[in-house]
Coordinates of C-alpha atoms and ligand atoms in Angstrom, one line a residue:
M1 CA 57.1 119.8 -85.0
P2 CA 53.7 120.6 -83.5
G3 CA 54.0 121.6 -80.1
P4 CA 51.4 120.4 -76.9
S5 CA 49.4 123.4 -77.8
S6 CA 48.8 122.7 -81.7
P7 CA 45.5 121.7 -82.9
A8 CA 44.9 117.9 -82.7
S9 CA 45.6 116.1 -86.0
P10 CA 42.9 113.8 -87.1
A11 CA 45.0 110.7 -85.9
M12 CA 44.7 112.1 -82.5
H13 CA 41.0 112.3 -82.7
T14 CA 40.9 108.9 -83.3
L15 CA 43.0 108.0 -80.2
C16 CA 41.2 110.5 -77.8
A17 CA 37.7 109.6 -78.9
P18 CA 37.7 106.1 -77.6
R19 CA 39.4 106.9 -74.4
T20 CA 36.2 108.6 -73.2
A21 CA 33.8 105.8 -74.2
P22 CA 35.6 103.0 -72.0
A23 CA 35.8 105.4 -69.2
S24 CA 31.8 105.7 -68.9
R25 CA 31.5 102.0 -69.7
V26 CA 34.0 101.4 -66.3
A27 CA 31.8 104.0 -64.3
S28 CA 28.7 101.9 -65.0
A29 CA 30.4 98.4 -65.0
P30 CA 28.6 95.9 -62.6
T31 CA 30.5 95.4 -59.6
M32 CA 30.8 92.9 -57.2
R33 CA 31.1 92.8 -53.2
A34 CA 34.0 90.5 -51.5
M35 CA 34.8 90.5 -47.8
V36 CA 38.7 90.5 -48.0
L37 CA 41.6 89.5 -45.9
S38 CA 44.7 91.7 -46.6
A39 CA 46.8 90.2 -43.6
A40 CA 46.4 87.6 -40.8
L41 CA 44.4 89.0 -37.8
L42 CA 43.2 92.1 -39.6
P43 CA 39.3 92.3 -39.8
L44 CA 38.0 91.6 -43.3
E45 CA 37.1 94.7 -45.3
L46 CA 34.4 95.1 -47.6
E47 CA 35.6 95.8 -51.3
R48 CA 34.0 96.5 -54.7
R49 CA 35.8 95.1 -57.5
N50 CA 34.7 94.5 -61.2
I51 CA 32.9 91.2 -61.9
P52 CA 35.7 88.7 -63.3
E53 CA 35.0 86.9 -66.3
P54 CA 35.7 82.8 -66.2
G55 CA 38.8 81.8 -67.9
P56 CA 38.8 78.0 -69.4
G57 CA 37.2 75.6 -67.6
E58 CA 35.7 78.1 -65.0
L59 CA 32.5 79.2 -64.1
R60 CA 31.2 82.6 -62.6
L61 CA 28.6 82.0 -60.0
R62 CA 26.3 84.2 -58.1
V63 CA 26.7 83.6 -54.6
L64 CA 23.4 82.5 -53.0
A65 CA 24.9 81.7 -49.6
C66 CA 28.3 80.8 -48.2
A67 CA 28.8 79.2 -44.7
V68 CA 31.6 80.0 -42.2
C69 CA 33.8 77.2 -41.3
R70 CA 36.5 76.9 -38.6
T71 CA 39.1 76.8 -41.3
D72 CA 38.1 80.4 -42.2
L73 CA 39.0 81.1 -38.5
H74 CA 42.3 79.4 -38.7
I75 CA 43.2 81.4 -41.9
V76 CA 42.1 84.7 -40.6
D77 CA 43.7 84.1 -37.2
G78 CA 46.8 83.2 -39.2
E79 CA 47.2 79.9 -37.7
L80 CA 47.9 78.4 -41.2
P81 CA 50.3 79.6 -43.3
L82 CA 48.7 82.2 -45.9
P83 CA 50.1 81.5 -49.5
V84 CA 48.0 84.1 -51.2
L85 CA 47.1 87.6 -50.0
P86 CA 45.0 89.3 -50.2
V87 CA 42.3 86.6 -50.2
V88 CA 38.5 86.3 -49.8
P89 CA 37.8 83.4 -47.5
G90 CA 34.9 81.2 -47.8
H91 CA 34.6 77.4 -49.1
E92 CA 30.9 76.5 -48.6
I93 CA 29.7 78.1 -51.4
V94 CA 26.0 77.6 -53.2
G95 CA 25.8 79.8 -56.1
V96 CA 24.0 79.9 -59.5
V97 CA 25.8 79.7 -62.6
E98 CA 26.1 82.9 -64.3
A99 CA 28.7 82.7 -66.8
I100 CA 30.6 79.9 -68.3
G101 CA 34.5 79.9 -69.4
P102 CA 35.6 78.4 -72.8
G103 CA 35.9 74.5 -72.4
S104 CA 33.6 74.2 -69.2
T105 CA 31.2 71.3 -70.0
G106 CA 28.4 69.9 -68.1
L107 CA 26.9 72.8 -66.7
R108 CA 24.4 75.2 -68.0
V109 CA 24.0 79.0 -66.7
G110 CA 21.0 78.8 -64.1
D111 CA 22.1 75.5 -62.6
R112 CA 22.8 75.6 -59.1
V113 CA 26.1 74.3 -57.8
G114 CA 28.1 74.0 -54.6
V115 CA 31.6 75.0 -54.4
P116 CA 33.7 72.9 -51.8
W117 CA 37.4 73.3 -50.0
L118 CA 39.0 71.4 -52.9
G119 CA 38.9 73.8 -55.9
H120 CA 41.6 72.2 -57.8
S121 CA 43.6 69.0 -57.8
C122 CA 46.6 68.6 -60.3
G123 CA 45.4 65.2 -61.6
C124 CA 48.6 63.6 -62.2
C125 CA 50.5 63.1 -59.0
A126 CA 50.8 59.9 -57.1
F127 CA 47.8 60.8 -54.6
C128 CA 45.3 61.8 -57.5
E129 CA 46.3 58.8 -59.7
D130 CA 45.6 56.8 -56.8
G131 CA 42.5 58.3 -56.1
H132 CA 43.5 60.4 -53.1
E133 CA 43.1 63.8 -54.7
N134 CA 42.4 65.0 -51.2
L135 CA 46.0 64.5 -50.5
C136 CA 47.3 66.0 -54.2
D137 CA 51.0 67.5 -54.0
A138 CA 49.7 70.7 -55.8
P139 CA 46.0 71.4 -54.7
R140 CA 44.3 74.7 -54.9
F141 CA 42.0 75.3 -52.2
T142 CA 38.7 77.8 -52.5
G143 CA 39.0 80.7 -50.3
Y144 CA 42.6 80.0 -49.3
H145 CA 44.4 79.6 -52.7
R146 CA 41.9 81.4 -54.8
D147 CA 39.2 83.9 -53.6
G148 CA 36.2 82.3 -52.1
G149 CA 32.6 82.7 -51.4
F150 CA 32.5 85.6 -48.8
A151 CA 31.4 87.7 -51.9
S152 CA 28.5 88.2 -54.1
H153 CA 30.3 86.5 -56.8
V154 CA 33.1 84.1 -57.4
I155 CA 34.9 82.2 -59.8
A156 CA 35.6 78.5 -59.7
E157 CA 36.7 75.6 -61.7
A158 CA 34.0 74.0 -63.3
A159 CA 35.0 70.2 -62.8
F160 CA 35.2 70.8 -58.9
C161 CA 31.7 72.7 -58.6
L162 CA 29.4 69.9 -57.4
P163 CA 25.7 70.1 -58.9
L164 CA 23.0 70.5 -56.3
A165 CA 20.0 68.1 -56.9
M166 CA 17.9 70.1 -54.0
P167 CA 16.0 72.6 -56.0
E168 CA 13.4 73.2 -53.0
A169 CA 16.0 73.4 -50.2
N170 CA 17.1 76.9 -49.2
A171 CA 20.7 77.6 -50.2
A172 CA 21.5 78.7 -46.4
R173 CA 20.8 75.3 -45.4
I174 CA 22.7 73.8 -48.2
A175 CA 25.9 75.6 -47.7
P176 CA 27.0 73.9 -44.4
L177 CA 26.6 70.6 -45.9
L178 CA 30.0 71.5 -48.4
C179 CA 32.5 71.5 -45.8
A180 CA 31.1 70.7 -42.2
G181 CA 28.9 68.1 -43.8
L182 CA 31.5 66.7 -46.4
I183 CA 34.6 66.7 -43.8
G184 CA 32.2 65.3 -41.2
W185 CA 31.5 62.5 -43.4
R186 CA 34.9 61.7 -44.4
S187 CA 35.6 61.6 -40.8
L188 CA 32.7 59.5 -40.1
K189 CA 33.8 56.8 -42.5
A190 CA 37.1 57.1 -40.9
T191 CA 36.0 55.7 -38.0
G192 CA 35.0 52.5 -39.7
E193 CA 31.8 50.6 -40.2
G194 CA 32.0 48.7 -37.0
A195 CA 32.0 51.9 -34.9
R196 CA 28.3 51.6 -33.4
R197 CA 29.1 53.9 -30.3
L198 CA 30.6 56.9 -31.4
G199 CA 31.7 60.1 -29.7
L200 CA 31.9 63.5 -31.3
Y201 CA 34.0 66.3 -29.4
G202 CA 32.8 69.8 -30.3
F203 CA 29.3 70.0 -31.1
G204 CA 29.3 72.8 -33.7
A205 CA 28.3 72.9 -37.3
A206 CA 30.1 69.4 -38.5
A207 CA 29.1 67.4 -35.4
H208 CA 25.5 68.7 -35.6
L209 CA 25.5 67.0 -39.1
V210 CA 27.2 63.9 -38.4
A211 CA 25.4 63.3 -35.5
Q212 CA 22.2 63.2 -37.4
A213 CA 24.1 60.9 -40.4
A214 CA 25.2 58.5 -37.8
V215 CA 22.0 57.9 -36.1
A216 CA 20.3 57.4 -39.7
Q217 CA 23.0 54.8 -39.9
G218 CA 22.0 52.9 -36.7
R219 CA 25.1 54.4 -34.6
E220 CA 24.7 55.8 -31.0
V221 CA 26.3 59.3 -30.6
F222 CA 27.8 60.6 -27.5
A223 CA 28.2 64.2 -27.7
F224 CA 31.1 66.0 -25.7
T225 CA 30.8 69.8 -25.6
R226 CA 33.0 72.7 -23.7
P227 CA 32.6 71.8 -19.9
G228 CA 29.3 73.2 -18.7
D229 CA 28.0 74.0 -22.2
H230 CA 24.5 72.7 -21.1
A231 CA 22.5 74.7 -24.3
A232 CA 25.0 72.6 -26.8
Q233 CA 24.3 69.3 -25.0
A234 CA 20.6 69.9 -25.1
F235 CA 21.0 70.4 -28.8
A236 CA 23.0 67.4 -29.0
R237 CA 20.4 65.6 -27.6
S238 CA 17.6 67.1 -29.9
L239 CA 19.4 65.8 -32.7
G240 CA 19.3 62.1 -31.7
A241 CA 22.6 62.0 -29.2
T242 CA 22.1 59.3 -26.9
W243 CA 24.3 60.9 -24.4
A244 CA 26.0 64.6 -24.2
G245 CA 28.2 65.7 -21.6
S246 CA 31.4 67.9 -20.9
S247 CA 34.4 66.8 -22.5
N248 CA 36.0 66.1 -19.0
E249 CA 33.5 63.8 -18.2
R250 CA 33.4 59.8 -19.1
P251 CA 30.6 58.6 -20.8
P252 CA 28.3 55.9 -19.6
V253 CA 30.0 53.2 -21.9
L254 CA 33.2 52.6 -23.6
L255 CA 33.1 53.9 -27.3
D256 CA 34.2 52.3 -30.4
A257 CA 35.5 55.7 -31.9
A258 CA 35.3 59.4 -31.7
I259 CA 36.0 62.3 -33.9
L260 CA 37.2 65.3 -32.6
F261 CA 36.1 68.3 -34.4
A262 CA 37.4 70.9 -31.5
P263 CA 41.1 72.0 -32.4
V264 CA 42.1 71.4 -29.1
G265 CA 45.1 69.0 -28.6
E266 CA 44.3 67.8 -25.1
L267 CA 41.0 66.1 -26.2
V268 CA 43.3 63.3 -28.3
P269 CA 44.4 61.6 -24.7
A270 CA 40.9 62.4 -23.4
A271 CA 39.3 60.6 -26.4
L272 CA 41.5 57.6 -26.1
A273 CA 41.0 57.4 -22.5
V274 CA 37.0 56.6 -23.5
V275 CA 37.5 54.3 -26.4
R276 CA 37.8 50.5 -26.2
K277 CA 40.6 48.4 -27.4
G278 CA 41.1 48.6 -31.0
G279 CA 39.2 51.9 -31.1
R280 CA 39.8 54.8 -33.3
V281 CA 40.3 58.5 -32.7
V282 CA 39.6 60.6 -35.7
C283 CA 40.9 64.2 -36.1
G284 CA 38.6 66.1 -38.2
G285 CA 40.2 69.6 -38.4
I286 CA 43.0 71.3 -40.3
H287 CA 44.8 72.8 -37.4
M288 CA 44.7 71.5 -33.6
S289 CA 46.4 73.2 -30.6
D290 CA 49.7 70.8 -29.5
I291 CA 48.9 67.3 -28.4
P292 CA 50.2 67.1 -24.9
A293 CA 52.4 63.8 -24.0
F294 CA 50.3 61.1 -22.6
P295 CA 51.0 57.7 -21.4
Y296 CA 51.4 54.9 -23.8
R297 CA 48.8 52.6 -22.2
L298 CA 46.2 54.8 -23.8
L299 CA 47.3 54.3 -27.4
W300 CA 48.0 50.3 -26.4
Q301 CA 45.9 47.5 -27.2
E302 CA 45.8 48.7 -30.8
R303 CA 44.0 52.1 -30.4
S304 CA 44.7 54.3 -33.1
V305 CA 44.6 58.1 -33.9
V306 CA 44.3 59.5 -37.5
S307 CA 43.6 62.6 -39.0
V308 CA 41.1 63.3 -42.1
A309 CA 42.2 65.7 -45.0
N310 CA 40.4 67.7 -47.3
L311 CA 37.7 65.8 -49.4
T312 CA 37.5 64.0 -52.9
R313 CA 34.9 64.6 -55.3
A314 CA 33.7 60.9 -54.4
D315 CA 33.2 61.9 -51.0
A316 CA 31.3 64.8 -51.8
R317 CA 28.8 63.0 -54.4
E318 CA 28.5 60.3 -51.8
F319 CA 27.4 62.7 -49.1
L320 CA 25.2 64.8 -51.0
A321 CA 23.4 61.5 -52.4
F322 CA 23.2 60.4 -48.2
A323 CA 21.9 63.9 -47.6
Q324 CA 19.3 63.7 -50.2
A325 CA 18.0 60.3 -49.0
H326 CA 18.1 61.4 -45.5
P327 CA 17.2 64.9 -45.1
L328 CA 19.3 66.4 -42.5
R329 CA 18.0 69.3 -40.1
V330 CA 20.7 72.1 -40.8
H331 CA 20.6 74.8 -38.0
V332 CA 21.8 78.0 -39.3
V333 CA 22.5 81.5 -38.1
T334 CA 22.4 83.9 -41.1
Y335 CA 24.5 87.2 -41.6
P336 CA 24.4 89.5 -44.4
L337 CA 27.9 89.4 -46.0
A338 CA 29.1 92.6 -44.8
Q339 CA 28.9 91.3 -41.1
A340 CA 31.3 88.4 -42.1
N341 CA 33.7 89.7 -39.1
E342 CA 30.6 89.5 -37.0
A343 CA 29.7 86.0 -38.0
L344 CA 33.7 85.1 -37.3
A345 CA 33.5 86.5 -33.9
D346 CA 30.5 84.6 -32.8
L347 CA 32.2 81.2 -34.2
R348 CA 35.2 81.9 -32.4
A349 CA 33.2 82.5 -29.4
G350 CA 31.2 79.4 -29.6
R351 CA 28.1 81.4 -29.7
I352 CA 26.6 79.8 -32.8
E353 CA 24.1 76.7 -32.4
G354 CA 24.6 74.9 -35.7
A355 CA 26.3 76.6 -38.7
A356 CA 26.8 80.3 -39.3
V357 CA 26.1 81.3 -43.0
L358 CA 26.8 84.6 -44.9
V359 CA 24.1 85.7 -47.5
P360 CA 25.1 88.5 -49.9
Ligands
ZN1 ZN1 47.5 65.6 -57.5
ZN2 ZN1 35.7 74.1 -44.1

């Protein structure tokens, strides 16, 4: 038996020879950057990873911009259960198709697409079959169940990517449309077509887009901000709000409906108190602090409280077509990818006018 120091046999040479070649390929392989959450309440950490290949039905995108949503804050702060860790947050992605997995049809390399929160629905549960894929029993959400857009590259399911027919628009200004805009749009629809006088509580990324869409539809907007936030109130007026004040103020008239974007449970009875008989209060967020007890008379006379969850691809197509026909002024504050933690901190502190957007 040859010992360890015996000269290598020809067979061993053929085994050894290729071993150095892949090593050098790995060393020079292109890598991607990602801001990774490894546990709730920890800062995101910049990681370099090998660029992944798209699997069947998937695309690889080079990320051009990814907006930062309040849901990302709820994820990072552990206010939502975290089903997958580590995870790369980010679900308002504008990217360019860079590689196409087997069986992905309809898109070509070089196409610009958006990736929203709904990254997958099963297609066969009762909700999916009924046109309510936003309520799917087995969904996968971008930046939550699968890695999202706080990265230079992302893998997404082709069937859930949204073609973006806005070639002239800056990617950073499109990104906020993909959640703030989409969820805002679904919330706006939930108020009903008869809701002409509309209250918006929390004037952040979603409200600044919904306000413009509502005004374009001929509605009147009443914007409610944190008490004393005069800058946000001026911002709301500049985007067409009829009235802007603090969330503890009464508007000059009763409202037909209100949408709550601020994740503050106290605002539910506050909003019920300023909507007319039959008025509707729509909760647009994925998480909210507890709603305090309130007298039944605030709900009586057929007022209602409803929530909006996720989005459907039909919502996305409808809203993107609306945004093309009625160009919205999208206010953004951009950050380099590596400053994702600063962007999250500014959003948490209410320091952002419009939407925060990461640019890799
Ligand atoms: Zn389903
Ligand atoms: Zn979102």
